[in-house]
Amino acid sequence: MSLVTRRRLALVLAQALLQLSENPWLAKKWNKEHITFFYESLGALVLTKPYLSSVFSADQGGGDDGLDINQFYPCPSILSLGILLIELETVKTIESFRIPDDLTDGVEVNANTDWATADPCLDTPWVSAGQRVSLGDAGTRDGFTRDVVKPLEEELAFLSRARM
């Protein structure tokens, strides 16, 4: 997958998370397993138009309520996107980066394994210590837009100009 295609996909996913978070359109525990790609008529996979799957239920509201209390990272949706961006950048799965310190007793995956693996790459300077992180919060949305969406838009614009 080309760099431009990876950046387009990253931007589409970041914008989708921003638009669909905090409502029932996006699962509370959203991750890469909720993304589907379809083939075009000629058999090529359409990587720039991902489809996000969701299951609606009466007890599923927006936000991150009801998540694993042992999970340290305060906004699993942002963590999931961060992991996806790492995977798109490196063309490797997050699982391939795991080290024994990320696991319980060095062998067992736990609620924080992916966070521990991705943490060195996740920087959220717009979140104060102890602050609830939610894309429903204006400060979090502004920071996410400024530090994630805008840089992806700028890089994609640069890459598009460079290809001309």
Tab-separated table of N, CA and C in Angstrom:
chain	number	residue	atom	x	y	z
A	1	MET	N	0.862	-1.166	0.000
A	1	MET	CA	0.000	0.000	0.000
A	1	MET	C	0.913	1.235	0.000
A	2	SER	N	0.638	2.165	-0.886
A	2	SER	CA	1.478	3.355	-1.007
A	2	SER	C	1.323	4.274	0.211
A	3	LEU	N	2.288	5.154	0.384
A	3	LEU	CA	2.246	6.115	1.487
A	3	LEU	C	1.010	7.007	1.377
A	4	VAL	N	0.694	7.456	0.174
A	4	VAL	CA	-0.483	8.317	-0.022
A	4	VAL	C	-1.757	7.568	0.364
A	5	THR	N	-1.875	6.325	-0.043
A	5	THR	CA	-3.062	5.528	0.308
A	5	THR	C	-3.147	5.333	1.815
A	6	ARG	N	-2.017	5.060	2.457
A	6	ARG	CA	-2.015	4.895	3.922
A	6	ARG	C	-2.439	6.181	4.615
A	7	ARG	N	-1.967	7.332	4.129
A	7	ARG	CA	-2.342	8.612	4.742
A	7	ARG	C	-3.819	8.920	4.508
A	8	ARG	N	-4.319	8.626	3.317
A	8	ARG	CA	-5.750	8.843	3.050
A	8	ARG	C	-6.602	8.001	3.994
A	9	LEU	N	-6.224	6.753	4.150
A	9	LEU	CA	-6.958	5.863	5.042
A	9	LEU	C	-6.874	6.359	6.481
A	10	ALA	N	-5.707	6.784	6.912
A	10	ALA	CA	-5.545	7.320	8.267
A	10	ALA	C	-6.442	8.533	8.478
A	11	LEU	N	-6.488	9.419	7.500
A	11	LEU	CA	-7.318	10.622	7.609
A	11	LEU	C	-8.800	10.266	7.658
A	12	VAL	N	-9.238	9.364	6.800
A	12	VAL	CA	-10.648	8.956	6.796
A	12	VAL	C	-11.024	8.355	8.152
A	13	LEU	N	-10.170	7.507	8.707
A	13	LEU	CA	-10.468	6.881	10.001
A	13	LEU	C	-10.471	7.906	11.132
A	14	ALA	N	-9.530	8.846	11.113
A	14	ALA	CA	-9.493	9.885	12.151
A	14	ALA	C	-10.742	10.761	12.079
A	15	GLN	N	-11.127	11.148	10.875
A	15	GLN	CA	-12.331	11.968	10.725
A	15	GLN	C	-13.583	11.199	11.133
A	16	ALA	N	-13.632	9.922	10.808
A	16	ALA	CA	-14.789	9.105	11.189
A	16	ALA	C	-14.896	9.002	12.707
A	17	LEU	N	-13.774	8.787	13.367
A	17	LEU	CA	-13.787	8.708	14.828
A	17	LEU	C	-14.275	10.021	15.423
A	18	LEU	N	-13.790	11.120	14.895
A	18	LEU	CA	-14.191	12.430	15.395
A	18	LEU	C	-15.687	12.666	15.193
A	19	GLN	N	-16.211	12.288	14.058
A	19	GLN	CA	-17.622	12.530	13.752
A	19	GLN	C	-18.566	11.548	14.430
A	20	LEU	N	-18.130	10.310	14.621
A	20	LEU	CA	-19.038	9.278	15.117
A	20	LEU	C	-18.890	8.965	16.600
A	21	SER	N	-17.883	9.515	17.237
A	21	SER	CA	-17.688	9.214	18.652
A	21	SER	C	-18.810	9.812	19.489
A	22	GLU	N	-18.951	9.272	20.674
A	22	GLU	CA	-19.944	9.760	21.635
A	22	GLU	C	-21.375	9.611	21.148
A	23	ASN	N	-21.618	8.675	20.251
A	23	ASN	CA	-22.986	8.383	19.826
A	23	ASN	C	-23.079	6.902	19.472
A	24	PRO	N	-24.269	6.379	19.301
A	24	PRO	CA	-24.411	4.939	19.077
A	24	PRO	C	-23.940	4.439	17.714
A	25	TRP	N	-23.478	5.325	16.852
A	25	TRP	CA	-23.001	4.880	15.545
A	25	TRP	C	-21.653	4.183	15.635
A	26	LEU	N	-20.935	4.393	16.708
A	26	LEU	CA	-19.617	3.791	16.861
A	26	LEU	C	-19.610	2.974	18.143
A	27	ALA	N	-19.186	1.736	18.061
A	27	ALA	CA	-19.163	0.858	19.231
A	27	ALA	C	-18.283	1.449	20.329
A	28	LYS	N	-18.651	1.195	21.577
A	28	LYS	CA	-17.872	1.706	22.707
A	28	LYS	C	-16.437	1.201	22.671
A	29	LYS	N	-16.276	-0.041	22.290
A	29	LYS	CA	-14.942	-0.638	22.217
A	29	LYS	C	-14.538	-0.794	20.752
A	30	TRP	N	-14.573	0.292	20.016
A	30	TRP	CA	-14.240	0.321	18.598
A	30	TRP	C	-12.780	-0.049	18.396
A	31	ASN	N	-12.499	-0.847	17.369
A	31	ASN	CA	-11.121	-1.174	17.025
A	31	ASN	C	-11.055	-1.608	15.563
A	32	LYS	N	-9.903	-2.089	15.153
A	32	LYS	CA	-9.693	-2.434	13.744
A	32	LYS	C	-10.608	-3.554	13.262
A	33	GLU	N	-11.140	-4.345	14.164
A	33	GLU	CA	-12.035	-5.427	13.761
A	33	GLU	C	-13.410	-4.916	13.332
A	34	HIS	N	-13.674	-3.627	13.547
A	34	HIS	CA	-14.937	-3.019	13.128
A	34	HIS	C	-14.827	-2.351	11.753
A	35	ILE	N	-13.701	-2.542	11.081
A	35	ILE	CA	-13.468	-1.919	9.774
A	35	ILE	C	-13.526	-2.988	8.690
A	36	THR	N	-14.290	-2.693	7.644
A	36	THR	CA	-14.439	-3.619	6.523
A	36	THR	C	-14.112	-2.883	5.231
A	37	PHE	N	-13.479	-3.584	4.321
A	37	PHE	CA	-13.200	-3.039	2.996
A	37	PHE	C	-13.909	-3.902	1.964
A	38	PHE	N	-14.350	-3.281	0.897
A	38	PHE	CA	-15.016	-4.006	-0.174
A	38	PHE	C	-14.165	-3.949	-1.433
A	39	TYR	N	-14.483	-4.842	-2.344
A	39	TYR	CA	-13.793	-4.885	-3.627
A	39	TYR	C	-14.597	-4.117	-4.666
A	40	GLU	N	-13.886	-3.472	-5.584
A	40	GLU	CA	-14.584	-2.842	-6.702
A	40	GLU	C	-14.840	-3.913	-7.756
A	41	SER	N	-15.554	-3.556	-8.786
A	41	SER	CA	-15.978	-4.543	-9.788
A	41	SER	C	-14.802	-5.239	-10.479
A	42	LEU	N	-13.660	-4.585	-10.557
A	42	LEU	CA	-12.496	-5.188	-11.211
A	42	LEU	C	-11.678	-6.061	-10.265
A	43	GLY	N	-12.133	-6.204	-9.039
A	43	GLY	CA	-11.466	-7.090	-8.091
A	43	GLY	C	-10.433	-6.434	-7.197
A	44	ALA	N	-10.205	-5.135	-7.349
A	44	ALA	CA	-9.238	-4.440	-6.499
A	44	ALA	C	-9.904	-4.016	-5.191
A	45	LEU	N	-9.181	-4.144	-4.114
A	45	LEU	CA	-9.678	-3.735	-2.803
A	45	LEU	C	-9.705	-2.210	-2.730
A	46	VAL	N	-10.804	-1.634	-2.294
A	46	VAL	CA	-10.941	-0.179	-2.188
A	46	VAL	C	-10.499	0.224	-0.781
A	47	LEU	N	-9.243	0.649	-0.656
A	47	LEU	CA	-8.668	0.954	0.652
A	47	LEU	C	-8.993	2.351	1.155
A	48	THR	N	-9.462	3.218	0.292
A	48	THR	CA	-9.740	4.595	0.712
A	48	THR	C	-11.178	4.794	1.173
A	49	LYS	N	-11.972	3.745	1.152
A	49	LYS	CA	-13.368	3.847	1.583
A	49	LYS	C	-13.705	2.728	2.568
A	50	PRO	N	-13.199	2.846	3.787
A	50	PRO	CA	-13.510	1.812	4.778
A	50	PRO	C	-14.952	1.945	5.263
A	51	TYR	N	-15.525	0.842	5.638
A	51	TYR	CA	-16.869	0.823	6.220
A	51	TYR	C	-16.727	0.425	7.679
A	52	LEU	N	-17.344	1.197	8.554
A	52	LEU	CA	-17.293	0.914	9.982
A	52	LEU	C	-18.560	0.186	10.373
A	53	SER	N	-18.406	-0.986	10.951
A	53	SER	CA	-19.583	-1.750	11.362
A	53	SER	C	-19.960	-1.381	12.784
A	54	SER	N	-21.234	-1.513	13.068
A	54	SER	CA	-21.744	-1.189	14.397
A	54	SER	C	-22.925	-2.088	14.696
A	55	VAL	N	-23.150	-2.331	15.973
A	55	VAL	CA	-24.307	-3.095	16.423
A	55	VAL	C	-25.085	-2.183	17.348
A	56	PHE	N	-26.350	-1.991	17.050
A	56	PHE	CA	-27.182	-1.128	17.873
A	56	PHE	C	-27.909	-1.965	18.910
A	57	SER	N	-27.941	-1.454	20.122
A	57	SER	CA	-28.722	-2.111	21.171
A	57	SER	C	-29.257	-1.039	22.100
A	58	ALA	N	-30.301	-1.367	22.832
A	58	ALA	CA	-30.949	-0.398	23.721
A	58	ALA	C	-30.016	0.094	24.814
A	59	ASP	N	-29.076	-0.744	25.243
A	59	ASP	CA	-28.201	-0.347	26.347
A	59	ASP	C	-26.902	0.294	25.883
A	60	GLN	N	-26.737	0.487	24.583
A	60	GLN	CA	-25.508	1.082	24.072
A	60	GLN	C	-25.723	2.553	23.781
A	61	GLY	N	-25.162	3.404	24.633
A	61	GLY	CA	-25.201	4.833	24.375
A	61	GLY	C	-23.840	5.275	23.907
A	62	GLY	N	-23.670	6.561	23.717
A	62	GLY	CA	-22.375	7.081	23.334
A	62	GLY	C	-21.433	7.072	24.509
A	63	GLY	N	-20.195	7.381	24.250
A	63	GLY	CA	-19.218	7.477	25.325
A	63	GLY	C	-18.568	6.148	25.624
A	64	ASP	N	-17.807	6.133	26.715
A	64	ASP	CA	-17.024	4.967	27.056
A	64	ASP	C	-17.485	4.323	28.353
A	65	ASP	N	-18.737	4.535	28.767
A	65	ASP	CA	-19.246	3.918	29.974
A	65	ASP	C	-19.279	2.410	29.811
A	66	GLY	N	-19.078	1.713	30.916
A	66	GLY	CA	-19.170	0.268	30.899
A	66	GLY	C	-17.930	-0.431	30.384
A	67	LEU	N	-16.827	0.277	30.251
A	67	LEU	CA	-15.613	-0.339	29.773
A	67	LEU	C	-14.893	-1.036	30.918
A	68	ASP	N	-13.894	-1.816	30.585
A	68	ASP	CA	-13.114	-2.560	31.559
A	68	ASP	C	-12.491	-1.598	32.576
A	69	ILE	N	-12.818	-1.768	33.850
A	69	ILE	CA	-12.296	-0.858	34.879
A	69	ILE	C	-10.796	-1.017	35.077
A	70	ASN	N	-10.230	-2.096	34.575
A	70	ASN	CA	-8.793	-2.304	34.693
A	70	ASN	C	-8.010	-1.630	33.573
A	71	GLN	N	-8.717	-1.050	32.629
A	71	GLN	CA	-8.048	-0.410	31.505
A	71	GLN	C	-7.595	0.981	31.921
A	72	PHE	N	-6.295	1.248	31.791
A	72	PHE	CA	-5.727	2.519	32.225
A	72	PHE	C	-6.017	3.661	31.269
A	73	TYR	N	-5.994	3.401	29.953
A	73	TYR	CA	-6.141	4.489	28.997
A	73	TYR	C	-7.573	5.001	29.032
A	74	PRO	N	-7.758	6.299	29.224
A	74	PRO	CA	-9.094	6.837	29.482
A	74	PRO	C	-10.053	6.911	28.297
A	75	CYS	N	-9.568	6.824	27.077
A	75	CYS	CA	-10.465	6.901	25.914
A	75	CYS	C	-10.069	5.815	24.910
A	76	PRO	N	-10.659	4.636	25.042
A	76	PRO	CA	-10.280	3.515	24.178
A	76	PRO	C	-10.400	3.802	22.683
A	77	SER	N	-11.322	4.661	22.272
A	77	SER	CA	-11.460	4.971	20.845
A	77	SER	C	-10.223	5.681	20.312
A	78	ILE	N	-9.691	6.622	21.082
A	78	ILE	CA	-8.474	7.319	20.661
A	78	ILE	C	-7.303	6.343	20.654
A	79	LEU	N	-7.232	5.476	21.663
A	79	LEU	CA	-6.182	4.455	21.697
A	79	LEU	C	-6.276	3.556	20.468
A	80	SER	N	-7.478	3.110	20.130
A	80	SER	CA	-7.655	2.237	18.962
A	80	SER	C	-7.219	2.931	17.678
A	81	LEU	N	-7.561	4.216	17.539
A	81	LEU	CA	-7.124	4.952	16.358
A	81	LEU	C	-5.607	5.094	16.369
A	82	GLY	N	-5.033	5.409	17.519
A	82	GLY	CA	-3.578	5.519	17.615
A	82	GLY	C	-2.889	4.231	17.186
A	83	ILE	N	-3.438	3.115	17.621
A	83	ILE	CA	-2.885	1.816	17.232
A	83	ILE	C	-3.010	1.619	15.724
A	84	LEU	N	-4.159	1.963	15.165
A	84	LEU	CA	-4.335	1.852	13.710
A	84	LEU	C	-3.333	2.723	12.957
A	85	LEU	N	-3.101	3.932	13.444
A	85	LEU	CA	-2.150	4.828	12.780
A	85	LEU	C	-0.731	4.268	12.856
A	86	ILE	N	-0.378	3.679	14.005
A	86	ILE	CA	0.935	3.030	14.137
A	86	ILE	C	1.040	1.881	13.137
A	87	GLU	N	-0.019	1.083	13.043
A	87	GLU	CA	-0.004	-0.055	12.124
A	87	GLU	C	0.075	0.402	10.669
A	88	LEU	N	-0.627	1.464	10.322
A	88	LEU	CA	-0.554	1.988	8.955
A	88	LEU	C	0.835	2.538	8.645
A	89	GLU	N	1.432	3.226	9.601
A	89	GLU	CA	2.754	3.815	9.393
A	89	GLU	C	3.828	2.743	9.236
A	90	THR	N	3.789	1.737	10.101
A	90	THR	CA	4.852	0.729	10.124
A	90	THR	C	4.559	-0.492	9.258
A	91	VAL	N	3.316	-0.623	8.819
A	91	VAL	CA	2.848	-1.782	8.061
A	91	VAL	C	3.102	-3.070	8.862
A	92	LYS	N	2.889	-2.970	10.171
A	92	LYS	CA	3.009	-4.113	11.085
A	92	LYS	C	1.863	-4.028	12.080
A	93	THR	N	1.461	-5.164	12.605
A	93	THR	CA	0.403	-5.162	13.614
A	93	THR	C	0.968	-4.746	14.965
A	94	ILE	N	0.103	-4.224	15.816
A	94	ILE	CA	0.533	-3.829	17.161
A	94	ILE	C	1.064	-5.039	17.921
A	95	GLU	N	0.508	-6.198	17.641
A	95	GLU	CA	0.946	-7.415	18.319
A	95	GLU	C	2.423	-7.708	18.067
A	96	SER	N	2.931	-7.326	16.895
A	96	SER	CA	4.337	-7.589	16.576
A	96	SER	C	5.293	-6.712	17.380
A	97	PHE	N	4.781	-5.653	18.018
A	97	PHE	CA	5.613	-4.760	18.818
A	97	PHE	C	5.619	-5.123	20.303
A	98	ARG	N	4.803	-6.065	20.695
A	98	ARG	CA	4.689	-6.398	22.114
A	98	ARG	C	5.994	-6.956	22.661
A	99	ILE	N	6.272	-6.559	23.900
A	99	ILE	CA	7.412	-7.099	24.632
A	99	ILE	C	6.870	-7.701	25.927
A	100	PRO	N	7.634	-8.556	26.594
A	100	PRO	CA	7.136	-9.192	27.820
A	100	PRO	C	6.608	-8.207	28.867
A	101	ASP	N	7.194	-7.014	28.966
A	101	ASP	CA	6.723	-6.031	29.958
A	101	ASP	C	5.303	-5.544	29.673
A	102	ASP	N	4.820	-5.710	28.441
A	102	ASP	CA	3.466	-5.291	28.075
A	102	ASP	C	2.414	-6.317	28.490
A	103	LEU	N	2.850	-7.485	28.922
A	103	LEU	CA	1.956	-8.607	29.206
A	103	LEU	C	1.920	-8.934	30.697
A	104	THR	N	0.862	-9.585	31.145
A	104	THR	CA	0.783	-10.068	32.519
A	104	THR	C	1.713	-11.267	32.641
A	105	ASP	N	2.589	-11.217	33.620
A	105	ASP	CA	3.579	-12.286	33.833
A	105	ASP	C	4.406	-12.557	32.578
A	106	GLY	N	4.523	-11.557	31.713
A	106	GLY	CA	5.336	-11.671	30.513
A	106	GLY	C	4.756	-12.522	29.409
A	107	VAL	N	3.537	-13.072	29.608
A	107	VAL	CA	2.989	-13.966	28.589
A	107	VAL	C	1.519	-13.742	28.260
A	108	GLU	N	0.755	-13.148	29.164
A	108	GLU	CA	-0.696	-13.073	28.987
A	108	GLU	C	-1.155	-11.657	28.621
A	109	VAL	N	-1.947	-11.565	27.557
A	109	VAL	CA	-2.521	-10.289	27.141
A	109	VAL	C	-3.543	-9.853	28.184
A	110	ASN	N	-3.532	-8.552	28.525
A	110	ASN	CA	-4.500	-8.023	29.490
A	110	ASN	C	-5.143	-6.758	28.929
A	111	ALA	N	-5.977	-6.106	29.723
A	111	ALA	CA	-6.723	-4.921	29.270
A	111	ALA	C	-5.814	-3.774	28.846
A	112	ASN	N	-4.573	-3.768	29.294
A	112	ASN	CA	-3.666	-2.659	29.007
A	112	ASN	C	-2.514	-3.023	28.079
A	113	THR	N	-2.498	-4.227	27.555
A	113	THR	CA	-1.382	-4.667	26.724
A	113	THR	C	-1.159	-3.749	25.528
A	114	ASP	N	-2.204	-3.484	24.756
A	114	ASP	CA	-2.029	-2.641	23.568
A	114	ASP	C	-1.665	-1.215	23.950
A	115	TRP	N	-2.242	-0.712	25.048
A	115	TRP	CA	-1.883	0.629	25.510
A	115	TRP	C	-0.406	0.670	25.884
A	116	ALA	N	0.071	-0.326	26.627
A	116	ALA	CA	1.477	-0.350	27.040
A	116	ALA	C	2.395	-0.427	25.824
A	117	THR	N	1.976	-1.162	24.817
A	117	THR	CA	2.772	-1.299	23.603
A	117	THR	C	2.796	0.006	22.808
A	118	ALA	N	1.652	0.668	22.711
A	118	ALA	CA	1.532	1.881	21.892
A	118	ALA	C	1.901	3.157	22.636
A	119	ASP	N	1.923	3.127	23.957
A	119	ASP	CA	2.104	4.337	24.761
A	119	ASP	C	3.275	5.217	24.338
A	120	PRO	N	4.432	4.657	24.005
A	120	PRO	CA	5.527	5.544	23.589
A	120	PRO	C	5.196	6.393	22.361
A	121	CYS	N	4.214	5.978	21.570
A	121	CYS	CA	3.833	6.712	20.359
A	121	CYS	C	2.617	7.606	20.560
A	122	LEU	N	1.987	7.526	21.718
A	122	LEU	CA	0.765	8.292	21.962
A	122	LEU	C	1.089	9.514	22.809
A	123	ASP	N	0.824	10.673	22.254
A	123	ASP	CA	1.083	11.913	22.977
A	123	ASP	C	-0.183	12.754	22.923
A	124	THR	N	-0.718	13.084	24.080
A	124	THR	CA	-1.937	13.895	24.153
A	124	THR	C	-1.681	15.103	25.051
A	125	PRO	N	-0.898	16.076	24.568
A	125	PRO	CA	-0.573	17.234	25.404
A	125	PRO	C	-1.790	18.078	25.752
A	126	TRP	N	-2.876	17.890	25.059
A	126	TRP	CA	-4.097	18.652	25.291
A	126	TRP	C	-4.949	18.049	26.392
A	127	VAL	N	-4.468	16.998	27.037
A	127	VAL	CA	-5.203	16.371	28.144
A	127	VAL	C	-4.440	16.618	29.433
A	128	SER	N	-5.081	17.282	30.382
A	128	SER	CA	-4.465	17.521	31.686
A	128	SER	C	-4.465	16.233	32.490
A	129	ALA	N	-3.496	16.084	33.358
A	129	ALA	CA	-3.425	14.903	34.225
A	129	ALA	C	-4.726	14.774	35.011
A	130	GLY	N	-5.298	13.599	34.996
A	130	GLY	CA	-6.528	13.339	35.729
A	130	GLY	C	-7.799	13.744	35.008
A	131	GLN	N	-7.668	14.415	33.866
A	131	GLN	CA	-8.842	14.860	33.112
A	131	GLN	C	-9.494	13.672	32.415
A	132	ARG	N	-10.820	13.641	32.402
A	132	ARG	CA	-11.547	12.612	31.655
A	132	ARG	C	-11.346	12.882	30.172
A	133	VAL	N	-10.939	11.880	29.444
A	133	VAL	CA	-10.707	12.028	28.019
A	133	VAL	C	-11.915	11.489	27.277
A	134	SER	N	-12.562	12.372	26.540
A	134	SER	CA	-13.747	11.994	25.782
A	134	SER	C	-13.848	12.906	24.572
A	135	LEU	N	-14.134	12.325	23.431
A	135	LEU	CA	-14.299	13.154	22.243
A	135	LEU	C	-15.569	13.977	22.301
A	136	GLY	N	-16.363	13.803	23.343
A	136	GLY	CA	-17.515	14.662	23.581
A	136	GLY	C	-17.106	15.972	24.231
A	137	ASP	N	-15.877	16.030	24.744
A	137	ASP	CA	-15.337	17.223	25.384
A	137	ASP	C	-14.711	18.127	24.319
A	138	ALA	N	-15.070	19.405	24.327
A	138	ALA	CA	-14.592	20.348	23.301
A	138	ALA	C	-13.067	20.442	23.271
A	139	GLY	N	-12.420	20.466	24.435
A	139	GLY	CA	-10.959	20.549	24.483
A	139	GLY	C	-10.294	19.330	23.865
A	140	THR	N	-10.841	18.166	24.154
A	140	THR	CA	-10.306	16.935	23.575
A	140	THR	C	-10.510	16.932	22.064
A	141	ARG	N	-11.695	17.327	21.610
A	141	ARG	CA	-11.970	17.376	20.165
A	141	ARG	C	-11.032	18.360	19.463
A	142	ASP	N	-10.829	19.533	20.069
A	142	ASP	CA	-9.936	20.530	19.473
A	142	ASP	C	-8.507	19.997	19.393
A	143	GLY	N	-8.033	19.393	20.482
A	143	GLY	CA	-6.683	18.829	20.497
A	143	GLY	C	-6.532	17.703	19.490
A	144	PHE	N	-7.530	16.836	19.416
A	144	PHE	CA	-7.516	15.724	18.469
A	144	PHE	C	-7.486	16.255	17.035
A	145	THR	N	-8.300	17.261	16.761
A	145	THR	CA	-8.323	17.857	15.424
A	145	THR	C	-6.972	18.490	15.102
A	146	ARG	N	-6.425	19.261	16.044
A	146	ARG	CA	-5.158	19.964	15.830
A	146	ARG	C	-3.971	18.999	15.700
A	147	ASP	N	-3.915	17.967	16.557
A	147	ASP	CA	-2.729	17.113	16.620
A	147	ASP	C	-2.820	15.831	15.798
A	148	VAL	N	-4.011	15.464	15.352
A	148	VAL	CA	-4.164	14.232	14.576
A	148	VAL	C	-4.711	14.524	13.180
A	149	VAL	N	-5.891	15.124	13.103
A	149	VAL	CA	-6.552	15.320	11.811
A	149	VAL	C	-5.802	16.327	10.938
A	150	LYS	N	-5.498	17.501	11.460
A	150	LYS	CA	-4.843	18.547	10.647
A	150	LYS	C	-3.485	18.100	10.107
A	151	PRO	N	-2.608	17.498	10.936
A	151	PRO	CA	-1.333	17.038	10.371
A	151	PRO	C	-1.510	15.997	9.259
A	152	LEU	N	-2.502	15.118	9.401
A	152	LEU	CA	-2.769	14.151	8.334
A	152	LEU	C	-3.241	14.863	7.069
A	153	GLU	N	-4.122	15.858	7.222
A	153	GLU	CA	-4.591	16.629	6.062
A	153	GLU	C	-3.430	17.345	5.383
A	154	GLU	N	-2.556	17.961	6.186
A	154	GLU	CA	-1.421	18.700	5.629
A	154	GLU	C	-0.445	17.771	4.916
A	155	GLU	N	-0.156	16.619	5.520
A	155	GLU	CA	0.767	15.688	4.878
A	155	GLU	C	0.172	15.126	3.592
A	156	LEU	N	-1.095	14.824	3.610
A	156	LEU	CA	-1.749	14.308	2.410
A	156	LEU	C	-1.758	15.364	1.305
A	157	ALA	N	-2.008	16.622	1.654
A	157	ALA	CA	-1.971	17.703	0.663
A	157	ALA	C	-0.565	17.831	0.076
A	158	PHE	N	0.461	17.754	0.931
A	158	PHE	CA	1.842	17.832	0.467
A	158	PHE	C	2.169	16.662	-0.462
A	159	LEU	N	1.798	15.452	-0.049
A	159	LEU	CA	2.077	14.272	-0.871
A	159	LEU	C	1.346	14.342	-2.206
A	160	SER	N	0.137	14.868	-2.197
A	160	SER	CA	-0.638	14.997	-3.436
A	160	SER	C	0.011	15.999	-4.382
A	161	ARG	N	0.520	17.120	-3.837
A	161	ARG	CA	1.212	18.119	-4.674
A	161	ARG	C	2.508	17.541	-5.225
A	162	ALA	N	3.216	16.773	-4.415
A	162	ALA	CA	4.499	16.211	-4.830
A	162	ALA	C	4.338	15.200	-5.961
A	163	ARG	N	3.183	14.567	-6.043
A	163	ARG	CA	2.937	13.561	-7.086
A	163	ARG	C	2.629	14.196	-8.425
A	164	MET	N	2.261	15.473	-8.442
A	164	MET	CA	1.873	16.140	-9.696
A	164	MET	C	3.065	16.445	-10.545
